[in-house]
Short mmCIF file of C-alpha atoms in Angstrom, two decimals:
data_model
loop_
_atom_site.label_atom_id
_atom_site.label_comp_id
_atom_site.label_asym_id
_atom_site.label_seq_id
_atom_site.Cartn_x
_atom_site.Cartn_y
_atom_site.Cartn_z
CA UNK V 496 0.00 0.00 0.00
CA UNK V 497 1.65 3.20 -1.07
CA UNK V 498 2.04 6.51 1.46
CA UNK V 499 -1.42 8.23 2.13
CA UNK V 500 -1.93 10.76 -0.10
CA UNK V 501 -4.07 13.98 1.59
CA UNK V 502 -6.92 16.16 1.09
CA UNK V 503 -9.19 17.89 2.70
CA UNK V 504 -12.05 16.04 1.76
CA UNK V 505 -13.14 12.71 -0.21
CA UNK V 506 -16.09 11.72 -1.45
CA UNK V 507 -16.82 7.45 -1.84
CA UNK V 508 -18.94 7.55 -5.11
CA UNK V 509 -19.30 9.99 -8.43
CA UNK V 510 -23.13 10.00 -9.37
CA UNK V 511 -24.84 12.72 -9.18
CA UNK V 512 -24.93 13.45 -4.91
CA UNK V 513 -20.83 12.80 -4.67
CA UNK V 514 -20.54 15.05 -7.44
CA UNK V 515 -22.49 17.57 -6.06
CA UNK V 516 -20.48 17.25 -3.16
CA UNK V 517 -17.35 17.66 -4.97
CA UNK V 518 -18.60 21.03 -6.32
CA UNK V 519 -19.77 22.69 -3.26
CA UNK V 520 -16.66 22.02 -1.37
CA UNK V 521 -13.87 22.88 -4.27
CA UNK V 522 -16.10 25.78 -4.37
CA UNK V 523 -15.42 26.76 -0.63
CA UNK V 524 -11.67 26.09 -1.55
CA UNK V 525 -11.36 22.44 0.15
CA UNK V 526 -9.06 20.10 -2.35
CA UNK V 527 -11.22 16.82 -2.73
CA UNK V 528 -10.59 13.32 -4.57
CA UNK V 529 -13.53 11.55 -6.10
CA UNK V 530 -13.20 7.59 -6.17
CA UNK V 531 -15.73 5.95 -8.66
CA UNK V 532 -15.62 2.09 -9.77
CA UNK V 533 -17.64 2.42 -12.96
CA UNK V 534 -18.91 5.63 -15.00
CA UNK V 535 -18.47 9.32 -13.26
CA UNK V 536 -22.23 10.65 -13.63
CA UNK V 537 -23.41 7.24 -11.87
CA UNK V 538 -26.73 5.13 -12.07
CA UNK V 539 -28.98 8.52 -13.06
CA UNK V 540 -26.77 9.68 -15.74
CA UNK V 541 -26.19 5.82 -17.43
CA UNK V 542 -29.12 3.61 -15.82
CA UNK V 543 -31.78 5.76 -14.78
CA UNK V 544 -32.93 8.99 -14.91
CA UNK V 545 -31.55 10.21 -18.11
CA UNK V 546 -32.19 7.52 -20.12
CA UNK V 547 -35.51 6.03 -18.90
CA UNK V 548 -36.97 9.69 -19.63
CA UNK V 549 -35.28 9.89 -23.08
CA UNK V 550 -36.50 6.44 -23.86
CA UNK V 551 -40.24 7.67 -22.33
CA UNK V 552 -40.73 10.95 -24.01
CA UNK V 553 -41.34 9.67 -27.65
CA UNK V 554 -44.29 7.49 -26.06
CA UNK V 555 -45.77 10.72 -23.82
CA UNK V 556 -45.34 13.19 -26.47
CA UNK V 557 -46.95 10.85 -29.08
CA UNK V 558 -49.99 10.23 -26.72
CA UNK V 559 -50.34 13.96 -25.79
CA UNK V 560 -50.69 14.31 -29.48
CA UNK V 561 -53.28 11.80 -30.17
CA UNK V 562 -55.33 13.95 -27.73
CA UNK V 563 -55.25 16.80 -30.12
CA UNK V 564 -58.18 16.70 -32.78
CA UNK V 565 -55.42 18.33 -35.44
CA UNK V 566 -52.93 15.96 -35.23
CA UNK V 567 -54.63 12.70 -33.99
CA UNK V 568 -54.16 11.38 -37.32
CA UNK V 569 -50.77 12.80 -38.19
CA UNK V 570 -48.99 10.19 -35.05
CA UNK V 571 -51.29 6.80 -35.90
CA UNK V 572 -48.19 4.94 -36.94
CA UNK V 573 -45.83 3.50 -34.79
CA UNK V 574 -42.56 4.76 -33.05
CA UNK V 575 -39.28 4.30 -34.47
CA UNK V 576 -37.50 1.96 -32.05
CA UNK V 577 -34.08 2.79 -33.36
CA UNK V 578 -34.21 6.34 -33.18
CA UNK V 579 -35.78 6.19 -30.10
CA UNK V 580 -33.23 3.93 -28.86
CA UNK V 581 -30.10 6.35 -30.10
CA UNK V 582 -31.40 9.55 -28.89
CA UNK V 583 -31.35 7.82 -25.50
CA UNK V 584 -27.59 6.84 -26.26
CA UNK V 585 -27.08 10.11 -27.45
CA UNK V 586 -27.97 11.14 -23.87
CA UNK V 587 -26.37 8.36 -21.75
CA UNK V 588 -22.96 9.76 -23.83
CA UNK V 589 -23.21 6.08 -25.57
CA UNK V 590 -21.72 5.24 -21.71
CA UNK V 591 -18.57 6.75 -21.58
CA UNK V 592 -18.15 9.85 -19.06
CA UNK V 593 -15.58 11.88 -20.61
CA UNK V 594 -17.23 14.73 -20.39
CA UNK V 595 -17.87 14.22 -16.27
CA UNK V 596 -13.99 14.00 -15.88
CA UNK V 597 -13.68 17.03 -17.85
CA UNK V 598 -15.81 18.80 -15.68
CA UNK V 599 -14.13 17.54 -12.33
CA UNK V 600 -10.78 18.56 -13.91
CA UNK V 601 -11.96 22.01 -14.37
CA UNK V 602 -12.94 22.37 -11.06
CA UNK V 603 -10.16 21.03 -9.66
CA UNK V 604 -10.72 18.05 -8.42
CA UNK V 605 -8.67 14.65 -8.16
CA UNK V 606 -10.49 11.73 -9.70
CA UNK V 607 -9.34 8.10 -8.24
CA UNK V 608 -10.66 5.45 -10.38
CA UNK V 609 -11.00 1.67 -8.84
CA UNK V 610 -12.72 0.00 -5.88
CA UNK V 611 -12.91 2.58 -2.69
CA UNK V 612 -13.40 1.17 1.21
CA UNK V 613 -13.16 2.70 4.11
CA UNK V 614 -9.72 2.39 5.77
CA UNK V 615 -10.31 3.50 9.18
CA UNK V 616 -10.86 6.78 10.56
CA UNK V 617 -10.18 9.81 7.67
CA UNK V 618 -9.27 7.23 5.28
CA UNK V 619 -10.06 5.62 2.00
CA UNK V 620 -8.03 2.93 -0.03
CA UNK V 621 -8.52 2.82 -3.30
CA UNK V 622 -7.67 -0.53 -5.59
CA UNK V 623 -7.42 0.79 -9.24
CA UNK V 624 -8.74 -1.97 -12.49
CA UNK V 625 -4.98 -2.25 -13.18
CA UNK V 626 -4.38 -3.71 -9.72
CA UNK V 627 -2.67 -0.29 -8.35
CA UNK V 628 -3.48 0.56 -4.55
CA UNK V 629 -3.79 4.30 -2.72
CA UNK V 630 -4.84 5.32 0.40
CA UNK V 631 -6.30 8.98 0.82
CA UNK V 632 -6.05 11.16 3.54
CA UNK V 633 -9.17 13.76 4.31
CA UNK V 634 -8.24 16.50 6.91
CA UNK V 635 -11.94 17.34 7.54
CA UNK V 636 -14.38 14.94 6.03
CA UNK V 637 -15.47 11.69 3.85
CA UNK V 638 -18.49 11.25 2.13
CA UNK V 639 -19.63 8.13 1.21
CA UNK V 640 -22.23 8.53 -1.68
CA UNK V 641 -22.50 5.16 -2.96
CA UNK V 642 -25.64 4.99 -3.66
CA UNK V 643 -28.07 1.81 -4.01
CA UNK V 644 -28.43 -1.47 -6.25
CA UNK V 645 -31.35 -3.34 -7.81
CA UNK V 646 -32.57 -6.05 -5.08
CA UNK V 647 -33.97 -8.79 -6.49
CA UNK V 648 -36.11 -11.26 -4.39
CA UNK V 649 -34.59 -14.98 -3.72
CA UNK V 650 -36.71 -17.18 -6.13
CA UNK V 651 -36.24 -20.63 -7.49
CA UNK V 652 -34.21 -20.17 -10.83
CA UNK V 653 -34.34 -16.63 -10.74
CA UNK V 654 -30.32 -16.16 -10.67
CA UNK V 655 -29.67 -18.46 -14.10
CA UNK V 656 -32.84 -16.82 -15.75
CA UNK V 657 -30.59 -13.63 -16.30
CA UNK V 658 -33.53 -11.33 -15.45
CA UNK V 659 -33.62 -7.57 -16.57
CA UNK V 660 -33.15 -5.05 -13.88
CA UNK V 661 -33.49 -1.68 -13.99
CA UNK V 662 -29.85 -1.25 -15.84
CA UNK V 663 -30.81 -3.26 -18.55
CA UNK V 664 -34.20 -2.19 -19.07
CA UNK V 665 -32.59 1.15 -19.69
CA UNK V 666 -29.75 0.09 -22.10
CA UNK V 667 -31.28 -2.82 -23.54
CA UNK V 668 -30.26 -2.60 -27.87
CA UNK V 669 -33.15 -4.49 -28.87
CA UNK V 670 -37.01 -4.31 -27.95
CA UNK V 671 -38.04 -6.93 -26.69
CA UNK V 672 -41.24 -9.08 -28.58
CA UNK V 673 -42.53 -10.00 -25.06
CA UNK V 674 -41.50 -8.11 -21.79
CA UNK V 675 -42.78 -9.16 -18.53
CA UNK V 676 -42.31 -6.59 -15.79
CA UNK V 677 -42.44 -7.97 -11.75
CA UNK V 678 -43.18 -4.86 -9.44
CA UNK V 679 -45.83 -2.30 -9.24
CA UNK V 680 -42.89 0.55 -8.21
CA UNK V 681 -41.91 4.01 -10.19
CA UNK V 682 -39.42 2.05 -12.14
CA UNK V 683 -41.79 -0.91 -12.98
CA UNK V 684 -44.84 1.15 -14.47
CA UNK V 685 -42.45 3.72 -16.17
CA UNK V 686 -40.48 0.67 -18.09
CA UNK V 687 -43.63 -0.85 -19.02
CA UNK V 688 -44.75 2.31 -20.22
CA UNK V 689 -41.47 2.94 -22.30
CA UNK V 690 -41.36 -0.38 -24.00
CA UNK V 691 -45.14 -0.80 -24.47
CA UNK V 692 -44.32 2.21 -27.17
CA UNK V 693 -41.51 0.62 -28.43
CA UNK V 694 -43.35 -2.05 -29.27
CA UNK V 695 -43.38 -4.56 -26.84
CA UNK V 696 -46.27 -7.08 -25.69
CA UNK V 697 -45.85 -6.19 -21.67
CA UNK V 698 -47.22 -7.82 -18.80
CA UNK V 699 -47.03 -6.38 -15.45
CA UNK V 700 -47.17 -8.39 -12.36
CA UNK V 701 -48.00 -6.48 -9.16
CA UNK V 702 -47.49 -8.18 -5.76
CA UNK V 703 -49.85 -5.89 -4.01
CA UNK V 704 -53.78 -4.35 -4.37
CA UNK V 705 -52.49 -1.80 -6.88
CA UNK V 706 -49.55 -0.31 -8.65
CA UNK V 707 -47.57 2.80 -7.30
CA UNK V 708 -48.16 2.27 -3.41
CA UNK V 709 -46.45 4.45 -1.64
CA UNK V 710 -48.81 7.27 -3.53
CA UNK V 711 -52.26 7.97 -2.95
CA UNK V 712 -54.60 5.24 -4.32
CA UNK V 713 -56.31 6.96 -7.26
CA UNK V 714 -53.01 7.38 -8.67
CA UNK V 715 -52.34 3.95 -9.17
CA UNK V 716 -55.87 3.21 -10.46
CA UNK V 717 -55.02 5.95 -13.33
CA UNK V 718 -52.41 4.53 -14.57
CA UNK V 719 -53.18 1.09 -14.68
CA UNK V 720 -56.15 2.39 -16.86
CA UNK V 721 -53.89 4.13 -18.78
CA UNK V 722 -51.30 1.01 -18.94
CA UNK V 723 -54.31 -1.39 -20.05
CA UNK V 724 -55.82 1.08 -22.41
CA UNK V 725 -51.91 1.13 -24.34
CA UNK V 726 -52.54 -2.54 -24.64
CA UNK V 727 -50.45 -3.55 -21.67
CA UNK V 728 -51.84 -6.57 -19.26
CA UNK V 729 -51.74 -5.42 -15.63
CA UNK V 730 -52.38 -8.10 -13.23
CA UNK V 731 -52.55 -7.39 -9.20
CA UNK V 732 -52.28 -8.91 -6.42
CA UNK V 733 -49.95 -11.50 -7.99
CA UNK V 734 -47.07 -13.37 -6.57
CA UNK V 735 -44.13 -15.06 -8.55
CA UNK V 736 -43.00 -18.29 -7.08
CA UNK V 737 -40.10 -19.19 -9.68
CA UNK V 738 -38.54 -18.51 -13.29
CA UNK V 739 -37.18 -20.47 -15.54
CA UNK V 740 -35.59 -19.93 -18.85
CA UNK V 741 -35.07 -21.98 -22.05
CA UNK V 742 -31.72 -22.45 -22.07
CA UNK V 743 -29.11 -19.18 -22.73
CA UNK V 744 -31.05 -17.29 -25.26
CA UNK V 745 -34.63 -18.67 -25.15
CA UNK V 746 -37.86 -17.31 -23.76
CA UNK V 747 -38.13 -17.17 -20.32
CA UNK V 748 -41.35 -18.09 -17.71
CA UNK V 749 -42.40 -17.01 -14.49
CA UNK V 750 -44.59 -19.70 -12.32
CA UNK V 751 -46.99 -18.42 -10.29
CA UNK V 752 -49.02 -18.95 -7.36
CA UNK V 753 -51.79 -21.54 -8.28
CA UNK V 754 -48.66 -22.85 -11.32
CA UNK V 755 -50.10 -20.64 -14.04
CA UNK V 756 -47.56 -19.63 -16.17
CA UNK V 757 -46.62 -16.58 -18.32
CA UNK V 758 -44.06 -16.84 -20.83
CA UNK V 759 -42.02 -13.29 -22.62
CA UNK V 760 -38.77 -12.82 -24.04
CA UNK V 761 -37.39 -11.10 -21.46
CA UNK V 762 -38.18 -10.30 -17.64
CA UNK V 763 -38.00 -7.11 -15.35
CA UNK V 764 -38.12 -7.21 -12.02
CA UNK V 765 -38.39 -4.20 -10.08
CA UNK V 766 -38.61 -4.73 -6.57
CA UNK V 767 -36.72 -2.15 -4.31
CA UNK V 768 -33.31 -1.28 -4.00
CA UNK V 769 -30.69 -2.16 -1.29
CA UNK V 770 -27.71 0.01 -0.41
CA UNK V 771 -24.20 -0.04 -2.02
CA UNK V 772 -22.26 -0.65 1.31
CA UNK V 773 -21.40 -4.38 1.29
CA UNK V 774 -17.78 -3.77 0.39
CA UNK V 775 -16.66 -0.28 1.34
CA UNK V 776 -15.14 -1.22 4.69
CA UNK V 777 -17.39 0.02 7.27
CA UNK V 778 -16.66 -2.57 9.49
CA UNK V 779 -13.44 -0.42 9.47
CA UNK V 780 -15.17 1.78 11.19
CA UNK V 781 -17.30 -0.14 13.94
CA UNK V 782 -20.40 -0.08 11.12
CA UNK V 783 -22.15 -2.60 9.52
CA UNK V 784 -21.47 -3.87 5.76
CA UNK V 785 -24.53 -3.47 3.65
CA UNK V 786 -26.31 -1.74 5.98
CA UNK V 787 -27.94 1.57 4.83
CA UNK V 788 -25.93 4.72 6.64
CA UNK V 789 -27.83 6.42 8.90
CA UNK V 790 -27.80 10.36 9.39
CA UNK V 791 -29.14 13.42 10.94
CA UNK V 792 -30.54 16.26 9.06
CA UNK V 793 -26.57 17.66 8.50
CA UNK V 794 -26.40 14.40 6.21
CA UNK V 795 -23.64 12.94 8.94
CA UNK V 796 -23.39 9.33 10.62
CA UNK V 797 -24.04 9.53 14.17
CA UNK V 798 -20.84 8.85 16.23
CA UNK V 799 -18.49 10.28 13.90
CA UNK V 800 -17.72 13.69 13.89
CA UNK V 801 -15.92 13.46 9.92
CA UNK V 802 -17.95 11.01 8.27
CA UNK V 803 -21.24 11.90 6.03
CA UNK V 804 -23.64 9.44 3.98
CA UNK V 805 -25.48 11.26 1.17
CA UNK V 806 -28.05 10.42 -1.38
CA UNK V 807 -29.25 6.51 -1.85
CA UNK V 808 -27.12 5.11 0.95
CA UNK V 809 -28.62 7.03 3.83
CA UNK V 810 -32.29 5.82 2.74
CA UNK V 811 -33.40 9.15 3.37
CA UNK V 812 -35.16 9.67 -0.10
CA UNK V 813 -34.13 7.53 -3.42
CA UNK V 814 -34.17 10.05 -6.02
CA UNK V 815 -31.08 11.97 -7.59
CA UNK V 816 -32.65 15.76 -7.26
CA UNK V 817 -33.34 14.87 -2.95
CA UNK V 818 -29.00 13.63 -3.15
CA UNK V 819 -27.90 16.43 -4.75
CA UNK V 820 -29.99 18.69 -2.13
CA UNK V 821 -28.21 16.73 0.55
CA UNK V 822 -24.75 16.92 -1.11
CA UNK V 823 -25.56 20.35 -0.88
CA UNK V 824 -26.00 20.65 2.63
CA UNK V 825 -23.35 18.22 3.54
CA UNK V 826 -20.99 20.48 1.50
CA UNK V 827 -21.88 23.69 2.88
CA UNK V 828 -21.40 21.88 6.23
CA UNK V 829 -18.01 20.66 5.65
CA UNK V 830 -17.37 23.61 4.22
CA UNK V 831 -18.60 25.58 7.58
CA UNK V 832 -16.48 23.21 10.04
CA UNK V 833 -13.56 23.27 7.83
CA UNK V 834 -13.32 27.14 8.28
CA UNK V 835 -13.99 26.78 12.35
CA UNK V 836 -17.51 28.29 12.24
CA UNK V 837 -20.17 27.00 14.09
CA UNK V 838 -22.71 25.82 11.40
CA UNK V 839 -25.89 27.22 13.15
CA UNK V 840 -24.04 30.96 13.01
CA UNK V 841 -23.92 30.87 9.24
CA UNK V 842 -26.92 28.80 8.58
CA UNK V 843 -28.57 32.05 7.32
CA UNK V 844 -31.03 29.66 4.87
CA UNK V 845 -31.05 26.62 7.06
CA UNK V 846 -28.19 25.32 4.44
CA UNK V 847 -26.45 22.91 6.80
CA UNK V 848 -29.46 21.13 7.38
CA UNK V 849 -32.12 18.73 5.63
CA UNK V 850 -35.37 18.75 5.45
CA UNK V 851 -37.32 18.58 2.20
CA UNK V 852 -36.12 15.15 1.88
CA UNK V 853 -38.47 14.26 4.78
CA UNK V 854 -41.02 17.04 4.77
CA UNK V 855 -41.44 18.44 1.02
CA UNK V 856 -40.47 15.59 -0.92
CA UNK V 857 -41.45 15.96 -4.81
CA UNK V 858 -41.69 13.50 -7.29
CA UNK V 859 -43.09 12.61 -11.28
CA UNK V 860 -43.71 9.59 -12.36
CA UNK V 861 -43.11 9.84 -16.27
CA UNK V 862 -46.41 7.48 -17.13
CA UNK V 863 -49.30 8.48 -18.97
CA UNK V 864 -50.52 9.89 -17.03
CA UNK V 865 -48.11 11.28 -15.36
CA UNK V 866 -48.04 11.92 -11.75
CA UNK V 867 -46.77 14.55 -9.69
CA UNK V 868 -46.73 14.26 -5.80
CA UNK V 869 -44.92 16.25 -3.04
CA UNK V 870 -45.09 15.91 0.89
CA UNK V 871 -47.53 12.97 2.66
CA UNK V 872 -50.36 11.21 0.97
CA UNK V 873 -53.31 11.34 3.36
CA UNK V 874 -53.12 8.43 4.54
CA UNK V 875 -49.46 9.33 5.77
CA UNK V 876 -50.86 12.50 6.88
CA UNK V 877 -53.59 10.63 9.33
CA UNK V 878 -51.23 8.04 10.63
CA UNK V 879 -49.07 10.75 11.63
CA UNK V 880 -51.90 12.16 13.95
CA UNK V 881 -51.95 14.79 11.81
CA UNK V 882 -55.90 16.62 11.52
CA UNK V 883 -55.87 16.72 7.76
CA UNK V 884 -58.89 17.14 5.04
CA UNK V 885 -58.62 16.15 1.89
CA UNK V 886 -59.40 18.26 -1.08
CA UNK V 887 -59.89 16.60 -4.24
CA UNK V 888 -60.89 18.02 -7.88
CA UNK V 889 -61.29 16.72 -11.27
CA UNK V 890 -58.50 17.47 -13.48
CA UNK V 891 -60.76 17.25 -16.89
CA UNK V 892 -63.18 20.10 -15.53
CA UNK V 893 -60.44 22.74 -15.65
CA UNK V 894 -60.87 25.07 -19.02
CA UNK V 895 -56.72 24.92 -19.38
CA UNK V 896 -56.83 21.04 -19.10
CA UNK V 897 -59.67 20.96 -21.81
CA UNK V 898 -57.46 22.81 -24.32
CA UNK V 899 -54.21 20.80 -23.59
CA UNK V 900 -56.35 17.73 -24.18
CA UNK V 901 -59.00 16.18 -26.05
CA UNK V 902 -60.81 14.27 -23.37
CA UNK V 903 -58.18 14.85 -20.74
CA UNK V 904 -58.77 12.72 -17.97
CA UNK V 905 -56.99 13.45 -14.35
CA UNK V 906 -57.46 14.05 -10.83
CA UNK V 907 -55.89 16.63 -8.22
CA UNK V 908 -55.65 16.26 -4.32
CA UNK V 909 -54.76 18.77 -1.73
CA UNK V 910 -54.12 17.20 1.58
CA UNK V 911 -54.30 20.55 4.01
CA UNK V 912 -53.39 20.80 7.55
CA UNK V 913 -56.54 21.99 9.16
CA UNK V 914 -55.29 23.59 12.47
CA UNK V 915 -52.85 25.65 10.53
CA UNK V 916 -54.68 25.44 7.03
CA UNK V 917 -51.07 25.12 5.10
CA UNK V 918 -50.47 22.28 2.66
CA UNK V 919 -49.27 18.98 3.96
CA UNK V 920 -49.29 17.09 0.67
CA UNK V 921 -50.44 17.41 -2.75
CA UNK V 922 -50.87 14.71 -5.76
CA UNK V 923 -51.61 15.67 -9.21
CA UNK V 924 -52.82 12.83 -12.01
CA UNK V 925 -52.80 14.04 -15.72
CA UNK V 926 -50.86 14.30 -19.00
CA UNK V 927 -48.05 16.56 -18.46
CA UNK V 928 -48.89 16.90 -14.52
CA UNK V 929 -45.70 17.04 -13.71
CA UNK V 930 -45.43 20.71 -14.60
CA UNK V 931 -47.97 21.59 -11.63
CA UNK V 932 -45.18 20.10 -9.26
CA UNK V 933 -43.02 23.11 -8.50
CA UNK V 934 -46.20 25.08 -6.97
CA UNK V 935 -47.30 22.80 -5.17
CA UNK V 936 -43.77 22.19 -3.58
CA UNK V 937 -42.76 25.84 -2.59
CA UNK V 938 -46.31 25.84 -0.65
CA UNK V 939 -45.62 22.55 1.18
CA UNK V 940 -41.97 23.53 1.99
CA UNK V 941 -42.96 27.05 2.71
CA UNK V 942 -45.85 26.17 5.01
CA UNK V 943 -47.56 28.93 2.82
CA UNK V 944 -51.19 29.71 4.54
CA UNK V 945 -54.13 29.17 2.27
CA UNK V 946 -55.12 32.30 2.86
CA UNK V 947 -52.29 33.46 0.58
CA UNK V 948 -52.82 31.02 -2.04
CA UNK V 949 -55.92 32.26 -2.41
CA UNK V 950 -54.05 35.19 -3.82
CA UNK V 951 -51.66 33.25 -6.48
CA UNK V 952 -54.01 33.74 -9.20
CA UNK V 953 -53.07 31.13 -11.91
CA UNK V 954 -52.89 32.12 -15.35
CA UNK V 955 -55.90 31.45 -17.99
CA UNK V 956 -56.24 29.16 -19.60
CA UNK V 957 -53.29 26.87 -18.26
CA UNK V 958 -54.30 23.91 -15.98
CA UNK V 959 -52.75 25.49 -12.99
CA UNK V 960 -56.00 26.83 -12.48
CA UNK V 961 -57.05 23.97 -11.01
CA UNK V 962 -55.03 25.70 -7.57
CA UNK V 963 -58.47 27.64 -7.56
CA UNK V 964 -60.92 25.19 -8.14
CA UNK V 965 -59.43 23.23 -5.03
CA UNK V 966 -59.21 26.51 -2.95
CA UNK V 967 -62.78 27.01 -3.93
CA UNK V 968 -63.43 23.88 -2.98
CA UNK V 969 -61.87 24.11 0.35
CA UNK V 970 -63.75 26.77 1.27
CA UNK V 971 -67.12 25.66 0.24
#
């Protein structure tokens, strides 16, 4: 092992939250290493984000289009697969990252590429492909930013089946004749969206009573209409017992309970995620390996003072925009103690600590419809012994929603404190919902009194008005 080499700080992991990291505390003037095992950009740039929406946004656009009269006709053919399939390699950089290093070099920052673990306290060895081993020093902190993995459930046959995760359903180079899809999660109904278009026959198998359950109910029942109504077969309250496949390259089957069977060409499953810590040495550090990383709301592990756990790994919230916001605070933190100043004296916009990752959470799910949802469902609301109402509206009885849509079919639902009469949550079901997100974030995170929304006058004809139908209906 060769001399320790030292910074000020380094960050365990390049996607998007270590990078973010990296940013905020070269910013502040900190020198940092970066260690990455695979691609600098991580699973959003190469296996998720970027190109599951690239490889959904043909199939949204062209049903938002079949919903206007004057071009209904115009989009009645089918997609092209291949272009589809190399604009989203266009955007995935055809997986290479060169542009990512680029960027770090600009910045400043020292990229370490190999297998990183924890090496005891302020210390990371790193074990390059070419067999080459470093240890790094930080002065003031490491971040581990690892991220999470597909889990996939421990089923008879499942292993030698060579099922698709969430990896290959995003880099797959063919599409697939018949694709069955094992989950009822964001990833799960987004796929099945994606290669529905593409052409694919697709089956989805849901474990539970509906698809999408962490959301409020209706917005599963949308779009498993809209899922069926694309042709695709959406089956609840199934369970998979085993899979088999016809030797390397043959079809493959899922048994399940009762021995029906359902045969496709390939298989998704889509079942959670579990944390990237098996094999990053926190054992070194009296932790346990493959355990998510606890934090507090400065994104650092309890019980040591130099240590921090952003994005995936600290199970906080599993989306890229909620690790960057961490990496932010965990940088400005570092940043903070690095200098000797007492984070709360400089915390002039609460920057050194997290909370819309637990309070003001947003998040689209790129279906069609879409969905848009930020802060707690009501059920979440009412478990919490919260005293909550629920506000609900029809999306299709807004004038902007008529225009944007032929037939447009949605539903909206304010969940609102009611001994403070703020917003506590707020879901939104309806092509190109998404867009009504930000809104309804700023008044969850700002606590904003419905008093005052009543004075946000949305625009006409846009389908934001429906913020005044549900005041209006609020108030009776």
């Amino acid at each position: 092992m060769s001399e320790a080499v030292e910074y000020d700080v380094v960050v365990l992991g390049g996607g998007p939250a270590g990078e973010n990291v990296v940013d905020r505390t070269r910013a502040a003037g900190l020198s940092t290493a970066l260690v990455e095992a695979e691609l600098i950009g991580g699973e959003c740039s190469y296996w998720a984000c970027i190109p599951s929406k690239a490889l959904l946004r043909p199939a949204l656009a062209r049903a938002d289009a079949r919903r206007v009269p004057a071009l209904r006709d115009a989009v009645s053919g089918p997609l092209d697969a291949a272009a589809a399939l190399a604009h989203r390699d266009y955007w995935t950089g055809h997986w290479k990252d060169d542009g990512q290093v680029d960027w770090l070099a600009s910045i400043g920052a020292h990229v370490y590429r190999g297998h990183g673990r924890l090496y005891g306290t302020r210390k990371v060895a790193v074990t390059s492909p070419e067999g080459e081993h470093h240890v790094l020093s930080a002065r003031h902190a490491v971040v581990v930013a690892t991220g999470s993995r597909a889990r996939l459930p421990d089923l008879p046959g499942l292993t030698g089946a060579r099922p698709w995760t969430g990896r290959e359903a995003t880099s797959a180079q063919h599409v697939p004749g018949r694709l069955t899809v094992v989950g009822g999660s964001v990833v799960a109904v987004e796929m099945a969206t994606a290669w529905q278009a593409l052409g694919s026959a697709v089956t989805v198998l849901a474990r539970g009573s509906g698809l999408l359950p962490r959301m409020e109910s209706f917005a599963g029942e949308l779009v498993a209409d809209g899922l069926r109504e694309a042709g695709t077969v959406v089956r609840t309250g199934t369970t998979v017992e085993a899979v088999v496949r016809d030797g390397s390259t043959g079809p493959v089957t899922v048994v399940l309970a009762g021995g029906e069977t359902i045969e496709s060409d390939e298989l998704l499953f889509a079942t959670g995620r579990t944390p990237r810590t098996e094999d990053i040495g926190l054992e070194t550090v009296g932790l346990t390996p493959g355990d998510w990383l606890p934090v507090d709301d400065g994104c650092r592990v309890p019980g040591h003072d130099w240590l921090y756990a952003v994005g995936d790994v600290n199970h906080r919230a599993l989306m890229t925009h909620q690790g960057k916001y961490q990496a932010r605070i965990a940088g400005a933190a570092i940043a903070a103690r690095a200098a000797g100043v007492p984070v709360l004296e400089t915390d002039r916009w609460g920057a050194h600590t997290a909370t819309a990752d637990t309070e003001a959470l947003p998040q689209v799910v790129f279906t069609d419809p879409e969905v848009a949802s930020v802060g707690l469902t009501l059920a979440a609301a009412e478990e919490a012994g919260r005293r909550v109402r629920a506000v609900d509206y029809d999306l299709g009885r807004v004038s902007g929603a008529g225009l944007y849509a032929d037939g447009y079919r949605g539903h909206a639902r304010l969940v609102v404190d009611l001994d403070r009469e703020t917003v506590l949550g707020a879901t939104f079901v309806g092509p190109g919902a998404g867009e009504l997100l930000h809104a309804a974030t700023i008044a969850v995170a700002g606590e904003v009194p419905l008093s005052r929304l009543w004075h946000a006058v949305p625009a006409f004809p846009t389908v934001s008005e429906v913020w005044l139908r549900l005041l209006e209906t609020y108030r009776g």
